[in-house]
PDB file of C-alpha atoms in Angstrom:
ATOM      1  CA  UNK A  22     -31.010  10.830 -16.591  1.00 55.00           C
ATOM      2  CA  UNK A  23     -29.094  11.748 -19.744  1.00 57.00           C
ATOM      3  CA  UNK A  24     -28.638   8.089 -20.651  1.00 69.00           C
ATOM      4  CA  UNK A  25     -32.397   7.477 -20.285  1.00 76.00           C
ATOM      5  CA  UNK A  26     -33.068  10.343 -22.655  1.00 71.00           C
ATOM      6  CA  UNK A  27     -30.476   9.073 -25.121  1.00 68.00           C
ATOM      7  CA  UNK A  28     -31.794   5.496 -24.930  1.00 74.00           C
ATOM      8  CA  UNK A  29     -35.283   6.744 -25.716  1.00 77.00           C
ATOM      9  CA  UNK A  30     -33.931   8.973 -28.496  1.00 72.00           C
ATOM     10  CA  UNK A  31     -32.130   6.035 -30.138  1.00 69.00           C
ATOM     11  CA  UNK A  32     -35.217   3.850 -29.806  1.00 75.00           C
ATOM     12  CA  UNK A  33     -37.362   6.466 -31.547  1.00 79.00           C
ATOM     13  CA  UNK A  34     -34.629   7.405 -34.081  1.00 75.00           C
ATOM     14  CA  UNK A  35     -32.910   4.139 -35.100  1.00 72.00           C
ATOM     15  CA  UNK A  36     -30.668   5.957 -37.612  1.00 75.00           C
ATOM     16  CA  UNK A  37     -29.161   8.219 -34.935  1.00 68.00           C
ATOM     17  CA  UNK A  38     -25.403   8.097 -34.583  1.00 72.00           C
ATOM     18  CA  UNK A  39     -24.242   6.332 -31.408  1.00 69.00           C
ATOM     19  CA  UNK A  40     -22.279   8.323 -28.870  1.00 68.00           C
ATOM     20  CA  UNK A  41     -18.529   7.966 -29.254  1.00 74.00           C
ATOM     21  CA  UNK A  42     -16.848   5.932 -26.520  1.00 75.00           C
ATOM     22  CA  UNK A  43     -15.250   7.941 -23.735  1.00 72.00           C
ATOM     23  CA  UNK A  44     -11.569   8.656 -24.305  1.00 72.00           C
ATOM     24  CA  UNK A  45      -9.157   6.211 -22.718  1.00 69.00           C
ATOM     25  CA  UNK A  46      -6.448   8.024 -20.757  1.00 59.00           C
ATOM     26  CA  UNK A  47      -3.073   7.218 -22.228  1.00 54.00           C
ATOM     27  CA  UNK A  48      -0.128   6.548 -19.929  1.00 55.00           C
ATOM     28  CA  UNK A  49       2.687   9.043 -20.088  1.00 52.00           C
ATOM     29  CA  UNK A  50       5.815   7.277 -21.356  1.00 57.00           C
ATOM     30  CA  UNK A  51       8.671   7.710 -18.915  1.00 55.00           C
ATOM     31  CA  UNK A  52      11.472   7.524 -21.481  1.00 55.00           C
ATOM     32  CA  UNK A  53      10.780  10.960 -23.036  1.00 51.00           C
ATOM     33  CA  UNK A  54      10.786  12.389 -19.515  1.00 63.00           C
ATOM     34  CA  UNK A  55      14.407  11.330 -19.027  1.00 69.00           C
ATOM     35  CA  UNK A  56      14.121   7.830 -17.559  1.00 74.00           C
ATOM     36  CA  UNK A  57      16.612   5.384 -19.029  1.00 83.00           C
ATOM     37  CA  UNK A  58      16.966   1.620 -19.192  1.00 85.00           C
ATOM     38  CA  UNK A  59      19.302  -0.020 -16.716  1.00 86.00           C
ATOM     39  CA  UNK A  60      21.724  -2.801 -17.605  1.00 84.00           C
ATOM     40  CA  UNK A  61      24.433  -3.896 -15.214  1.00 82.00           C
ATOM     41  CA  UNK A  62      27.857  -5.062 -16.295  1.00 76.00           C
ATOM     42  CA  UNK A  63      30.526  -6.658 -14.172  1.00 72.00           C
ATOM     43  CA  UNK A  64      32.715  -3.572 -14.718  1.00 74.00           C
ATOM     44  CA  UNK A  65      30.043  -1.100 -13.569  1.00 76.00           C
ATOM     45  CA  UNK A  66      30.692   0.936 -10.491  1.00 80.00           C
ATOM     46  CA  UNK A  67      28.013   1.608  -7.887  1.00 87.00           C
ATOM     47  CA  UNK A  68      27.828   5.259  -8.938  1.00 88.00           C
ATOM     48  CA  UNK A  69      26.263   4.268 -12.271  1.00 89.00           C
ATOM     49  CA  UNK A  70      23.510   2.340 -10.493  1.00 90.00           C
ATOM     50  CA  UNK A  71      23.011   5.125  -7.953  1.00 92.00           C
ATOM     51  CA  UNK A  72      22.796   7.730 -10.736  1.00 91.00           C
ATOM     52  CA  UNK A  73      20.235   5.624 -12.619  1.00 92.00           C
ATOM     53  CA  UNK A  74      18.118   5.145  -9.511  1.00 94.00           C
ATOM     54  CA  UNK A  75      18.216   8.832  -8.543  1.00 94.00           C
ATOM     55  CA  UNK A  76      17.380   9.883 -12.110  1.00 92.00           C
ATOM     56  CA  UNK A  77      14.436   7.469 -12.219  1.00 92.00           C
ATOM     57  CA  UNK A  78      13.143   8.717  -8.886  1.00 93.00           C
ATOM     58  CA  UNK A  79      13.386  12.327 -10.106  1.00 92.00           C
ATOM     59  CA  UNK A  80      11.370  11.504 -13.237  1.00 91.00           C
ATOM     60  CA  UNK A  81       8.712   9.649 -11.234  1.00 91.00           C
ATOM     61  CA  UNK A  82       8.472  12.583  -8.851  1.00 92.00           C
ATOM     62  CA  UNK A  83       8.046  15.033 -11.755  1.00 90.00           C
ATOM     63  CA  UNK A  84       5.271  12.830 -13.157  1.00 89.00           C
ATOM     64  CA  UNK A  85       3.649  12.570  -9.696  1.00 92.00           C
ATOM     65  CA  UNK A  86       3.818   8.777  -9.846  1.00 91.00           C
ATOM     66  CA  UNK A  87       2.440   6.787  -6.951  1.00 94.00           C
ATOM     67  CA  UNK A  88       4.709   4.185  -5.337  1.00 96.00           C
ATOM     68  CA  UNK A  89       2.897   1.456  -7.312  1.00 95.00           C
ATOM     69  CA  UNK A  90       3.430   3.348 -10.581  1.00 94.00           C
ATOM     70  CA  UNK A  91       7.076   4.020  -9.700  1.00 94.00           C
ATOM     71  CA  UNK A  92       7.657   0.317  -9.138  1.00 95.00           C
ATOM     72  CA  UNK A  93       6.019  -0.634 -12.440  1.00 94.00           C
ATOM     73  CA  UNK A  94       7.983   2.009 -14.336  1.00 91.00           C
ATOM     74  CA  UNK A  95      11.345   1.090 -12.825  1.00 92.00           C
ATOM     75  CA  UNK A  96      10.806  -2.618 -13.462  1.00 94.00           C
ATOM     76  CA  UNK A  97       9.901  -1.804 -17.076  1.00 92.00           C
ATOM     77  CA  UNK A  98      13.302  -0.106 -17.432  1.00 92.00           C
ATOM     78  CA  UNK A  99      15.324  -3.099 -16.191  1.00 93.00           C
ATOM     79  CA  UNK A 100      17.122  -5.046 -18.903  1.00 91.00           C
ATOM     80  CA  UNK A 101      18.987  -8.326 -19.326  1.00 91.00           C
ATOM     81  CA  UNK A 102      20.543  -9.742 -16.155  1.00 91.00           C
ATOM     82  CA  UNK A 103      19.025  -7.016 -13.975  1.00 93.00           C
ATOM     83  CA  UNK A 104      15.514  -7.924 -15.103  1.00 95.00           C
ATOM     84  CA  UNK A 105      16.244 -11.633 -14.579  1.00 95.00           C
ATOM     85  CA  UNK A 106      17.511 -10.838 -11.066  1.00 95.00           C
ATOM     86  CA  UNK A 107      14.281  -8.981 -10.256  1.00 96.00           C
ATOM     87  CA  UNK A 108      12.027 -11.718 -11.692  1.00 96.00           C
ATOM     88  CA  UNK A 109      13.920 -14.367  -9.724  1.00 96.00           C
ATOM     89  CA  UNK A 110      13.731 -12.334  -6.526  1.00 96.00           C
ATOM     90  CA  UNK A 111      10.011 -11.656  -6.837  1.00 96.00           C
ATOM     91  CA  UNK A 112       9.246 -15.278  -7.673  1.00 96.00           C
ATOM     92  CA  UNK A 113      10.325 -16.443  -4.209  1.00 95.00           C
ATOM     93  CA  UNK A 114       8.559 -13.864  -2.041  1.00 93.00           C
ATOM     94  CA  UNK A 115       4.909 -13.068  -1.443  1.00 94.00           C
ATOM     95  CA  UNK A 116       3.290 -10.594  -3.798  1.00 93.00           C
ATOM     96  CA  UNK A 117       2.341  -8.325  -0.867  1.00 94.00           C
ATOM     97  CA  UNK A 118       6.017  -7.720  -0.108  1.00 95.00           C
ATOM     98  CA  UNK A 119       6.761  -6.478  -3.633  1.00 97.00           C
ATOM     99  CA  UNK A 120       6.541  -2.731  -3.084  1.00 97.00           C
ATOM    100  CA  UNK A 121       8.434   0.360  -4.194  1.00 96.00           C
ATOM    101  CA  UNK A 122      10.263   0.410  -0.856  1.00 97.00           C
ATOM    102  CA  UNK A 123      11.203  -3.250  -1.243  1.00 97.00           C
ATOM    103  CA  UNK A 124      12.524  -2.580  -4.749  1.00 97.00           C
ATOM    104  CA  UNK A 125      14.634   0.351  -3.550  1.00 96.00           C
ATOM    105  CA  UNK A 126      16.086  -1.661  -0.676  1.00 95.00           C
ATOM    106  CA  UNK A 127      16.903  -4.739  -2.766  1.00 95.00           C
ATOM    107  CA  UNK A 128      18.236  -2.745  -5.728  1.00 94.00           C
ATOM    108  CA  UNK A 129      20.569  -0.790  -3.467  1.00 93.00           C
ATOM    109  CA  UNK A 130      21.783  -3.984  -1.781  1.00 92.00           C
ATOM    110  CA  UNK A 131      22.428  -5.695  -5.109  1.00 91.00           C
ATOM    111  CA  UNK A 132      23.795  -2.948  -7.347  1.00 90.00           C
ATOM    112  CA  UNK A 133      24.997  -0.111  -5.154  1.00 89.00           C
ATOM    113  CA  UNK A 134      26.584  -1.770  -2.147  1.00 81.00           C
ATOM    114  CA  UNK A 135      28.781  -4.848  -1.750  1.00 60.00           C
ATOM    115  CA  UNK A 136      28.635  -6.456  -5.207  1.00 48.00           C
ATOM    116  CA  UNK A 137      30.184  -3.481  -6.968  1.00 46.00           C
ATOM    117  CA  UNK A 138      32.433  -2.414  -4.104  1.00 47.00           C
ATOM    118  CA  UNK A 139      34.209  -5.788  -3.833  1.00 47.00           C
TER     119      UNK A 139
END
């Protein structure tokens, strides 16, 4: 109803200013909230990876992130060999399996359990 009125108004008044576009919601950056990048080194212990994961999960919880948003945010924080590991892993499985739960399970297997304990 309002748009019909405005359309008619613009037609009758061609010099009328157009309505501004609606504001685009901006994503909240996770880094200022305390999330940090994750890089793994051969000398890292599993506690570093566990601390990073717990810290990330806390930030996502504070921001009320959905599981899909949590996955996107955590992947955006992966760097170097960790990011390459994730890209390789997700390239060989179906897209439907790539979930927040899948990420948590695979990350824990890779960086918190055996690899760093051995």
